[in-house]
PDB file of C-alpha atoms in Angstrom:
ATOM      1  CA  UNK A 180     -30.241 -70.348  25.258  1.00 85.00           C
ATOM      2  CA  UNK A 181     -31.291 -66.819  26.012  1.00 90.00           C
ATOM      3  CA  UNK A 182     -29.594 -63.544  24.862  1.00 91.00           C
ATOM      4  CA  UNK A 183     -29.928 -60.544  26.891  1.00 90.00           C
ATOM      5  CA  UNK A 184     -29.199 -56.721  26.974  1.00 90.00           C
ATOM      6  CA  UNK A 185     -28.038 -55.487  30.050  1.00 89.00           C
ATOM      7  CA  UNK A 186     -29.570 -51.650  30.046  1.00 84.00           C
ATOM      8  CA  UNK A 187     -28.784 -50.416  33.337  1.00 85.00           C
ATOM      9  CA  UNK A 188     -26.922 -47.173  33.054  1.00 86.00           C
ATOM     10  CA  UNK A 189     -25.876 -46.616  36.581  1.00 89.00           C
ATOM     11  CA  UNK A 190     -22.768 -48.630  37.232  1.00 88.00           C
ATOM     12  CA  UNK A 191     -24.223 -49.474  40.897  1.00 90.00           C
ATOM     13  CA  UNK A 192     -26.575 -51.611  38.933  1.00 91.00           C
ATOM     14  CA  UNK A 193     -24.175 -53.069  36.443  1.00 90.00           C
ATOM     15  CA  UNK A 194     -23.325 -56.025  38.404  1.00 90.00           C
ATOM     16  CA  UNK A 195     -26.907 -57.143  38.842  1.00 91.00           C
ATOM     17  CA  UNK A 196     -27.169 -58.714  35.519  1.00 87.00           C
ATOM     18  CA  UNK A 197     -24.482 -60.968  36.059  1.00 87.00           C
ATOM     19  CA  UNK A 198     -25.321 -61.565  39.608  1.00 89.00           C
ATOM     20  CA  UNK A 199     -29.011 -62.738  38.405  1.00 90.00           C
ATOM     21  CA  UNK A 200     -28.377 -64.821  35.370  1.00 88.00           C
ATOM     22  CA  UNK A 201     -24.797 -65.947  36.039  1.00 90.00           C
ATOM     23  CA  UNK A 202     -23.688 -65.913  31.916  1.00 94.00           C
ATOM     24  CA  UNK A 203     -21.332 -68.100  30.065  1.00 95.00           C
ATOM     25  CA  UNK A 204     -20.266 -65.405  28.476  1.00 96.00           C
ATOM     26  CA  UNK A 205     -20.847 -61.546  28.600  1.00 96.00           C
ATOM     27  CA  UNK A 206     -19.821 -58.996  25.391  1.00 97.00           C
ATOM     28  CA  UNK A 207     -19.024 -55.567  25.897  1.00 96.00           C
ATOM     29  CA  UNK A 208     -19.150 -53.969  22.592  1.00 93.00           C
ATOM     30  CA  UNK A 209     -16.766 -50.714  23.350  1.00 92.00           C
ATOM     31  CA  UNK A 210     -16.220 -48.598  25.630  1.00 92.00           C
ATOM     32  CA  UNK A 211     -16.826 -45.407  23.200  1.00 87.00           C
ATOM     33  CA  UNK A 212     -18.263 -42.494  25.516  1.00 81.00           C
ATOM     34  CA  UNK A 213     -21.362 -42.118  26.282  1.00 82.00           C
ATOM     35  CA  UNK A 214     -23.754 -41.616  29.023  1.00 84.00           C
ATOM     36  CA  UNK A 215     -21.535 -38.992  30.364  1.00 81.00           C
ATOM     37  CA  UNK A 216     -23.397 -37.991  33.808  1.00 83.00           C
ATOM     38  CA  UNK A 217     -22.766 -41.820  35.072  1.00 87.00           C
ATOM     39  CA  UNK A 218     -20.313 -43.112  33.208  1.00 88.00           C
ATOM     40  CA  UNK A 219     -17.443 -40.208  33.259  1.00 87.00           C
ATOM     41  CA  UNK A 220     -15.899 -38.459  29.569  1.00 85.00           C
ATOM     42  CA  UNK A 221     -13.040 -41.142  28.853  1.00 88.00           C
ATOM     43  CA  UNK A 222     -12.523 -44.335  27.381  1.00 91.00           C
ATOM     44  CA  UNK A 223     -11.363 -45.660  31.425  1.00 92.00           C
ATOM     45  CA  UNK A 224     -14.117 -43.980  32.814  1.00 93.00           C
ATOM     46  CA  UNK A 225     -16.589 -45.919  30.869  1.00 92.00           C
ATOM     47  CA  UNK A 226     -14.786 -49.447  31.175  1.00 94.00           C
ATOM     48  CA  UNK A 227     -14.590 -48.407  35.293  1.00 93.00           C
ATOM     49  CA  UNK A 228     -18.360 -48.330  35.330  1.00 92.00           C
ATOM     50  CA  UNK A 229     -19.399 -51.217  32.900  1.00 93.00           C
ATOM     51  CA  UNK A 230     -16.111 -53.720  34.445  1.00 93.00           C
ATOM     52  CA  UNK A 231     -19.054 -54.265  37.241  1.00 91.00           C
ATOM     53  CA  UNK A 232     -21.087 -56.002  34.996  1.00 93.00           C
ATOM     54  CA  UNK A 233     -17.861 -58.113  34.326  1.00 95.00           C
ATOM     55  CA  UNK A 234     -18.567 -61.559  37.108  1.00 94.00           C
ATOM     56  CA  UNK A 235     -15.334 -62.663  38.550  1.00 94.00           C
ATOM     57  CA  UNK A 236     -13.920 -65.659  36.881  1.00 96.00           C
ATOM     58  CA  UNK A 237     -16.384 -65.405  34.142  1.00 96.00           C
ATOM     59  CA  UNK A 238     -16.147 -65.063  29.916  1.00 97.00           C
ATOM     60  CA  UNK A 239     -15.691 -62.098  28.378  1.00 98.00           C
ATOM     61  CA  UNK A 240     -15.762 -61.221  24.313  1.00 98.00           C
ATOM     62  CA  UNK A 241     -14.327 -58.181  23.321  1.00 98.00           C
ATOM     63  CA  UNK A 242     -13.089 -56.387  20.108  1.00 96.00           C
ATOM     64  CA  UNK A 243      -9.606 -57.679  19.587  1.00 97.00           C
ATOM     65  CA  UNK A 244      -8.333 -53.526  19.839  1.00 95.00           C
ATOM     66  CA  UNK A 245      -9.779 -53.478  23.002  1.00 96.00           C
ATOM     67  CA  UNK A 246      -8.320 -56.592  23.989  1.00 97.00           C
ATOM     68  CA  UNK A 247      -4.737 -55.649  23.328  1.00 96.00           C
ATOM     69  CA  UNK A 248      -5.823 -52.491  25.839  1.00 96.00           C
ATOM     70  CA  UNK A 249      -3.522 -51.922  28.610  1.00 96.00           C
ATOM     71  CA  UNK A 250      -6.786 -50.728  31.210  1.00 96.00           C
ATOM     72  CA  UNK A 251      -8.488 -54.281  29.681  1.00 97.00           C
ATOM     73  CA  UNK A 252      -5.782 -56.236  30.547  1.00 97.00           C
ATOM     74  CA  UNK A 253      -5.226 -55.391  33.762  1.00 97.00           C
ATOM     75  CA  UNK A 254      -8.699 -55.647  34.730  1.00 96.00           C
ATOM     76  CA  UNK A 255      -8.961 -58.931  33.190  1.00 97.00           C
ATOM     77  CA  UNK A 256      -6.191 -60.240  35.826  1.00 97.00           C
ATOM     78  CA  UNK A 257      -7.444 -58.435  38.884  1.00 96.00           C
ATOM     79  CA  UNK A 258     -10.670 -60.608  38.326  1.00 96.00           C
ATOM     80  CA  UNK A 259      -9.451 -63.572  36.618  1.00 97.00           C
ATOM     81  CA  UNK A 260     -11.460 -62.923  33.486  1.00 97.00           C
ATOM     82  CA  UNK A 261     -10.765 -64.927  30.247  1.00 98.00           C
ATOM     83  CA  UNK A 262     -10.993 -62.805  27.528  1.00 98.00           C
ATOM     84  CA  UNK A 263     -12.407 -63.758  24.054  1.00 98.00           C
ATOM     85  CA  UNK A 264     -11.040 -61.581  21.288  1.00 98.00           C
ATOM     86  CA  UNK A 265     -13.171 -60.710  17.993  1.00 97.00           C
ATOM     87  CA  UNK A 266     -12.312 -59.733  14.970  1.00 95.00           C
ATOM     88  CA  UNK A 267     -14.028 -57.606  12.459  1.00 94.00           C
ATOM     89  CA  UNK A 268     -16.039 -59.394   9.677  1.00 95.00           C
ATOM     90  CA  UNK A 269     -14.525 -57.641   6.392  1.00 92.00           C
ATOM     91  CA  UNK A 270     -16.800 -56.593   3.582  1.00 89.00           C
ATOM     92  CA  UNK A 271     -19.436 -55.325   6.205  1.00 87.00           C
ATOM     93  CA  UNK A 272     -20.695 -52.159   6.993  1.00 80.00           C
ATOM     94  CA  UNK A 273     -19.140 -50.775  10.286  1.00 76.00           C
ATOM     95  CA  UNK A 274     -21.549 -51.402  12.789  1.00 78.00           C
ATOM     96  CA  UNK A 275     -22.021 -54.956  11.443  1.00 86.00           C
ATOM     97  CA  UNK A 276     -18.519 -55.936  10.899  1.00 91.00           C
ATOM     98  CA  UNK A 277     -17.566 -55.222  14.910  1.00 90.00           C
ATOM     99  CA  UNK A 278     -20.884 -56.600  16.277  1.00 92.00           C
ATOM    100  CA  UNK A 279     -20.926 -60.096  14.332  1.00 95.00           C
ATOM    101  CA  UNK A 280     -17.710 -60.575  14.989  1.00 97.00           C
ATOM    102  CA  UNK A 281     -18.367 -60.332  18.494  1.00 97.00           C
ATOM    103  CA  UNK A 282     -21.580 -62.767  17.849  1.00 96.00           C
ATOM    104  CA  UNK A 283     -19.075 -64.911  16.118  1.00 97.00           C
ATOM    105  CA  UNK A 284     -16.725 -65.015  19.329  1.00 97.00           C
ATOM    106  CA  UNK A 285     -19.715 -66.277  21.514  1.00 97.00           C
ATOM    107  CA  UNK A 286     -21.103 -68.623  19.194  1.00 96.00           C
ATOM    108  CA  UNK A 287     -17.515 -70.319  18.951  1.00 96.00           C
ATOM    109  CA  UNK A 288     -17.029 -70.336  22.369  1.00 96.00           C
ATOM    110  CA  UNK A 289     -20.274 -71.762  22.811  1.00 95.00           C
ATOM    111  CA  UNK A 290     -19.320 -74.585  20.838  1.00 96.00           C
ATOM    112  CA  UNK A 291     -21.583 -73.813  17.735  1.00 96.00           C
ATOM    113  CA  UNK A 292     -20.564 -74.175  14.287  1.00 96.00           C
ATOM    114  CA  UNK A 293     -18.734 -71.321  13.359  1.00 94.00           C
ATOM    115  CA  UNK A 294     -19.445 -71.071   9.365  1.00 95.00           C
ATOM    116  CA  UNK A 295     -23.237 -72.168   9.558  1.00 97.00           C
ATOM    117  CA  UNK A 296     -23.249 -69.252  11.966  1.00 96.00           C
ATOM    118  CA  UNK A 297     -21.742 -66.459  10.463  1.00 95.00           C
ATOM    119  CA  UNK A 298     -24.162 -67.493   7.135  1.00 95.00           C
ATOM    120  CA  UNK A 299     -27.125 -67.225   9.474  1.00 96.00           C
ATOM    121  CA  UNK A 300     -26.330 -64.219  10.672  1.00 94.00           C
ATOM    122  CA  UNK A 301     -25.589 -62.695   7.053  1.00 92.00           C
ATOM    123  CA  UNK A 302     -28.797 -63.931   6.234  1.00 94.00           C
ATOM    124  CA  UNK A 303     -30.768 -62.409   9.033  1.00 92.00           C
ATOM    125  CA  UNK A 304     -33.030 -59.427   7.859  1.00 91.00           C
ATOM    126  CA  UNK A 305     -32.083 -55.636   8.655  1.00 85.00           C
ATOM    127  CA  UNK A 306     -32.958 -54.358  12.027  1.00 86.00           C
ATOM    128  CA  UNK A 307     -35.984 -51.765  12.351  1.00 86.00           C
ATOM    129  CA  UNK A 308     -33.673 -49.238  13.046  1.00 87.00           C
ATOM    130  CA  UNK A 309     -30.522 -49.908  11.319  1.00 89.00           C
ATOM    131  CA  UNK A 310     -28.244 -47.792   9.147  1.00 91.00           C
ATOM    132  CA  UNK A 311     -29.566 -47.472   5.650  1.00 92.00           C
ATOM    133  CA  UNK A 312     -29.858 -44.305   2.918  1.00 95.00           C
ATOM    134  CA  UNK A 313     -33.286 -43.404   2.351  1.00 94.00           C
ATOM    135  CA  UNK A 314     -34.615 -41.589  -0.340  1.00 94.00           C
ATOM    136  CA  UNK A 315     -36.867 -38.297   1.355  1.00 93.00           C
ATOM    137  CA  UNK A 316     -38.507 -36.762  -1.354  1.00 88.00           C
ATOM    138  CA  UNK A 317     -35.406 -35.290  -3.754  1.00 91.00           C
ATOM    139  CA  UNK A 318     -33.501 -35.735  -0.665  1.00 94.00           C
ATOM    140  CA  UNK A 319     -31.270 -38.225   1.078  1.00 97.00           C
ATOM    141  CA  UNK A 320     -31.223 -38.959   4.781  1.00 97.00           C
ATOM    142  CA  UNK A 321     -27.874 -41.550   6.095  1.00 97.00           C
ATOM    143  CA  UNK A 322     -30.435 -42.796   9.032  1.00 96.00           C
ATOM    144  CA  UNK A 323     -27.446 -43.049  11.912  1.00 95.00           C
ATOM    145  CA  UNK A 324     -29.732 -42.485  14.416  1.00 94.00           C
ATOM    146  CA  UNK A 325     -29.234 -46.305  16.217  1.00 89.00           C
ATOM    147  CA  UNK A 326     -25.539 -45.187  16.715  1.00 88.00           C
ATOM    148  CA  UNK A 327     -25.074 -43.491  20.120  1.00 84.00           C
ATOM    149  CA  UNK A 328     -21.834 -42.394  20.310  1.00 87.00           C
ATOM    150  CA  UNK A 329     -19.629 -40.300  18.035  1.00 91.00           C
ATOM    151  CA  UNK A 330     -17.214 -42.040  16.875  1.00 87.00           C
ATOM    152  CA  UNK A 331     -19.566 -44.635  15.203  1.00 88.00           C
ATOM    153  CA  UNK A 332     -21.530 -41.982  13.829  1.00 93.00           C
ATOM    154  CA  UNK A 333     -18.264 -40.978  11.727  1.00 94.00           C
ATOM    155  CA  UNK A 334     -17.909 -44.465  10.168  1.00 90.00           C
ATOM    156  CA  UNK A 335     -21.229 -44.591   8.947  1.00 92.00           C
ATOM    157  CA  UNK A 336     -21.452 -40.739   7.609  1.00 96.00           C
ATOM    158  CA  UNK A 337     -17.672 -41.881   5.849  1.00 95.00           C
ATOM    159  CA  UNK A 338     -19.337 -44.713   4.300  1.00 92.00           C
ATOM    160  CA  UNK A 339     -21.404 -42.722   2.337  1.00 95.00           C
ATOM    161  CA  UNK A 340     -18.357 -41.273   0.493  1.00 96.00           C
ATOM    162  CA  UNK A 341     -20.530 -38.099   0.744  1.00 97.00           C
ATOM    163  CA  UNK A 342     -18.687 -34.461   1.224  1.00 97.00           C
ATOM    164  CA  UNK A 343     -19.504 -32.172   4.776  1.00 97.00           C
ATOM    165  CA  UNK A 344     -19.778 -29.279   2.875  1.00 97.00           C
ATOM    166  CA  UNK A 345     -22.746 -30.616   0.960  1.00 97.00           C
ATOM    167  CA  UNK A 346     -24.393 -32.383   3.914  1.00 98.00           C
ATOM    168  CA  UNK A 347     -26.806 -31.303   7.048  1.00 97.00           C
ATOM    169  CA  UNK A 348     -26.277 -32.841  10.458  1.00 97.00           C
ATOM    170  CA  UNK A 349     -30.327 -33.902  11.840  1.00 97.00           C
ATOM    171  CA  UNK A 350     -29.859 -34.550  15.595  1.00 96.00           C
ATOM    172  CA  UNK A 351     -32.839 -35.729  17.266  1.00 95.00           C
ATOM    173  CA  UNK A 352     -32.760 -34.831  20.632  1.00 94.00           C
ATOM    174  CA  UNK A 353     -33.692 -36.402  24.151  1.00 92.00           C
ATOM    175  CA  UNK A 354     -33.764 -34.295  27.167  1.00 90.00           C
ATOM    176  CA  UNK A 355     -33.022 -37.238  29.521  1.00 86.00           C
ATOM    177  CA  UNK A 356     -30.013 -37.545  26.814  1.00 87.00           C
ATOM    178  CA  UNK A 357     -28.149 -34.065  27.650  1.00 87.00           C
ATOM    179  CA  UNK A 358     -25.316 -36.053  28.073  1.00 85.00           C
ATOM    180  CA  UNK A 359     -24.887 -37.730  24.900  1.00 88.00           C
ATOM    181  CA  UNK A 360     -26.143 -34.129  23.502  1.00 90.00           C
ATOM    182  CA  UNK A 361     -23.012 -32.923  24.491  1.00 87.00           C
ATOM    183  CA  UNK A 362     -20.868 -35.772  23.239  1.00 86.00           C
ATOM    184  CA  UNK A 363     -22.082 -35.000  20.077  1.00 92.00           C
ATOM    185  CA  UNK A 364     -22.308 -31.040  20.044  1.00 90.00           C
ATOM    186  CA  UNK A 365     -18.641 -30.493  20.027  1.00 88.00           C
ATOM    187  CA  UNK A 366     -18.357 -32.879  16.770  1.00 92.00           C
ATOM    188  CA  UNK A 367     -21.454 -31.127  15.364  1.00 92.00           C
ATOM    189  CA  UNK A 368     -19.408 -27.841  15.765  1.00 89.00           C
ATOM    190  CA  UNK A 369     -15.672 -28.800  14.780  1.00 89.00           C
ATOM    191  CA  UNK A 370     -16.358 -30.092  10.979  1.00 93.00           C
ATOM    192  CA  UNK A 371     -18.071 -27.856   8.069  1.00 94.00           C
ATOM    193  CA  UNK A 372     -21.220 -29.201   7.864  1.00 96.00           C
ATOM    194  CA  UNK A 373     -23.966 -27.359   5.039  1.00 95.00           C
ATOM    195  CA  UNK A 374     -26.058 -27.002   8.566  1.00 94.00           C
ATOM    196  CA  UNK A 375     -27.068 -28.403  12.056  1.00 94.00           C
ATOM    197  CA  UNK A 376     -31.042 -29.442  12.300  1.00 95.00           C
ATOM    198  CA  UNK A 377     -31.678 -30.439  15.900  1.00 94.00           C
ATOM    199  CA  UNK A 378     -35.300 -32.056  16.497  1.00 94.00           C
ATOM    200  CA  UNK A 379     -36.884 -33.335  19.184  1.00 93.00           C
ATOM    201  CA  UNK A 380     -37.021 -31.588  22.543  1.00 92.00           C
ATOM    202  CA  UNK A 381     -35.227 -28.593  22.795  1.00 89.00           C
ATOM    203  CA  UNK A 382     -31.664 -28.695  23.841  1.00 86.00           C
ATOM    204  CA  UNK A 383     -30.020 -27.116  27.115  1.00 80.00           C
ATOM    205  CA  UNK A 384     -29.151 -23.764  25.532  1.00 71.00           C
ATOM    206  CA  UNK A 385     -29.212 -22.648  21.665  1.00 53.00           C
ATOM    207  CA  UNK A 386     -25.589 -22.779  20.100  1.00 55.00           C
ATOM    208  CA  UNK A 387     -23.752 -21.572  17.211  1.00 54.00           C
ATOM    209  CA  UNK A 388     -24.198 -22.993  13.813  1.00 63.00           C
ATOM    210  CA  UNK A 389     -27.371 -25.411  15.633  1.00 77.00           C
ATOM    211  CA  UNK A 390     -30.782 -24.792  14.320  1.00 88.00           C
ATOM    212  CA  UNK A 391     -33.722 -26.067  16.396  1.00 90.00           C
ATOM    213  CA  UNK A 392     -36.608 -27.100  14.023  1.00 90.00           C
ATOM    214  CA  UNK A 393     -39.872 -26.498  16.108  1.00 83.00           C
ATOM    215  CA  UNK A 394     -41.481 -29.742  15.416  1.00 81.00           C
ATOM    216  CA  UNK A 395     -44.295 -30.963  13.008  1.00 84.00           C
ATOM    217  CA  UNK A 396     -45.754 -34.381  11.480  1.00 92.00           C
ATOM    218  CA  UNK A 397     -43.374 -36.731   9.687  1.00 93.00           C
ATOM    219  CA  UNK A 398     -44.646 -34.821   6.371  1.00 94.00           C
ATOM    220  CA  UNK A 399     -43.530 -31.518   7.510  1.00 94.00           C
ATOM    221  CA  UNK A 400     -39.930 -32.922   8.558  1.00 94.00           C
ATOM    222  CA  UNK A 401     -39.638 -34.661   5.076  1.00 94.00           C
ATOM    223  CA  UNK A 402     -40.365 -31.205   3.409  1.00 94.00           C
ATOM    224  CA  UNK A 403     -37.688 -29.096   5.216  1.00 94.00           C
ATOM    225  CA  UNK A 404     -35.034 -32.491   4.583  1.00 95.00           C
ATOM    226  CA  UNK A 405     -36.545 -32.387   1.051  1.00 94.00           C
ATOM    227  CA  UNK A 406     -33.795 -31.337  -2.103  1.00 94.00           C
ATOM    228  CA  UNK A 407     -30.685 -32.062   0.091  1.00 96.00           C
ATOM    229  CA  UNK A 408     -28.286 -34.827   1.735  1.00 98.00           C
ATOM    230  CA  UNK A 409     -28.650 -35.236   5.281  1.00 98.00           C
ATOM    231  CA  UNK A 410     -27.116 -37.338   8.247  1.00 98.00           C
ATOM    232  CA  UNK A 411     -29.355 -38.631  10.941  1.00 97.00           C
ATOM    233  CA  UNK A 412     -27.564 -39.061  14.283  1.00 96.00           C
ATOM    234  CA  UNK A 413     -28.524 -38.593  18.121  1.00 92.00           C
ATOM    235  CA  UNK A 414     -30.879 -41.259  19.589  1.00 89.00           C
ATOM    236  CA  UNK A 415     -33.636 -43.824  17.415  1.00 84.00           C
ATOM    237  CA  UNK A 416     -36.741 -44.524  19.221  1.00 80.00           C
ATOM    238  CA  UNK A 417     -37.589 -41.000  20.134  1.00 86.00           C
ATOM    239  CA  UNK A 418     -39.809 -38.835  18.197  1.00 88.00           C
ATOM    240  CA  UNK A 419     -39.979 -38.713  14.061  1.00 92.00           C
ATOM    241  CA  UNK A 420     -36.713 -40.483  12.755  1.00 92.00           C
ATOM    242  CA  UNK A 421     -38.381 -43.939  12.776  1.00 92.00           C
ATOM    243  CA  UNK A 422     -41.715 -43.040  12.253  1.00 93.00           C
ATOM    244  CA  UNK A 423     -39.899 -41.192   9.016  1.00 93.00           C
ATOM    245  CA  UNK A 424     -37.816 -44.441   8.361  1.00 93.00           C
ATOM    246  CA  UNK A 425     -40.915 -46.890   8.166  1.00 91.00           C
ATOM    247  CA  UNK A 426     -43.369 -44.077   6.436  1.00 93.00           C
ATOM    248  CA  UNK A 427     -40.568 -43.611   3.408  1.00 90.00           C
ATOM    249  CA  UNK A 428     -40.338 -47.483   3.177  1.00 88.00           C
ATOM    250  CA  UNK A 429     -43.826 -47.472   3.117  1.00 89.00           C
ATOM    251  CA  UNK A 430     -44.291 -45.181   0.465  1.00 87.00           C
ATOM    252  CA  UNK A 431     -46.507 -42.818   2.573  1.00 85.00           C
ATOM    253  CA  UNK A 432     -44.784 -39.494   2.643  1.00 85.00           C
ATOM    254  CA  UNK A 433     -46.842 -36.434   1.131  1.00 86.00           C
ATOM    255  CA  UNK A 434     -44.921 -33.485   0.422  1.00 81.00           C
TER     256      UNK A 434
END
């Protein structure tokens, strides 16, 4: 058995994944926004553009509220797709509940033993990137940074039970991302957050209430997150944020 991602962002090259490897069954995790420039800004924009990864006749898993989705449904009968819905696994954080369920929908349809499953997969060890609270100096830093689109971001920054008013926003920045920059700058700007750190390359234009921190070594950014809580959202493997996640874990900071 092989598990793979399909990446492509421009929906003219959705399809070839399924045209190539022919699944026995394909997940689509949401259809949050995202990728803006190819996808569109709505919810039916995005499931448009990813429905042509979607083969005809084939298997799809979804999240059970996107199942019940009148735009889902309907493209599910113009091309004859069976549609797998998954629940969320409770006592999980956010990100985890939604995407084991939908690991637990394939597995099951696959025929696999659903409860030696889900115990494997509890027991698996946490991703490089995944959401954790690390300790930065006499700081904190909620590393969202793996979650690209808003809305996910807001689960995991509620989970912390932490107040806006006491907490920074630390975007990191991709300027082949100026899409999902925007996504996320209206967000960034609506709620009272202490302050707005952006890293990474420089966005389009300098807003209101967004600071753009000049860049440094991972030493330097731990000393200006030092003494305060801060959320970590915008896009992983890019820059500092992981090279901070692993150097904190490793006990290497110097401030």
């Amino acid at each position: 058995a092989v598990v793979l991602e399909n990446s492509a962002v421009s929906p003219e090259l959705q399809g070839l994944c399924a045209l190539w490897l022919n699944p026995a069954v394909t997940v689509l995790t949401n259809i949050r926004p995202d990728h803006e420039a190819f996808w569109g800004p709505g919810e039916l924009d995005v499931l448009r553009a990813l429905s042509r990864a979607l083969p005809r006749g084939g298997v799809v898993a979804v999240p059970a509220e996107l199942a019940e989705n009148p735009a889902m449904r309907l493209l599910a009968e113009e091309k004859n797709l069976a549609v797998l819905p998954a629940q969320k696994i409770p006592g999980l954080p956010p990100h985890l509940s939604a995407n084991m369920g939908l690991a637990l929908a394939a597995c099951r349809f696959c025929g696999l033993d659903e409860g030696r499953c889900l115990e494997s997969m509890k027991r698996l060890p946490p991703d490089l990137a995944d959401f954790r609270v690390l300790g930065v100096g006499g700081g904190e830093l909620a590393f969202a940074f793996s979650a690209n689109d808003v809305v996910t971001t807001e689960e995991l920054f509620r989970s912390t039970g932490w107040r806006r008013e006491d907490t920074g926003v630390l975007f990191n920045h991709r300027s082949d991302r100026v899409d999902r920059f925007r996504c996320f700058e209206g967000w960034m700007r609506a709620h009272p957050w202490r302050e707005v750190l952006i890293i990474g390359d420089r966005p389009p234009r300098a807003r209101r209430r967004c600071d753009f921190w000049r860049g440094g070594d991972v030493n330097a950014l731990a000393r200006r997150l030092d003494g305060a809580r801060w959320l970590g959202c915008g896009n992983t493997v890019y820059g500092l944020p992981l090279v901070l996640k692993l150097t904190c874990e490793e006990g290497g900071l110097r401030l």
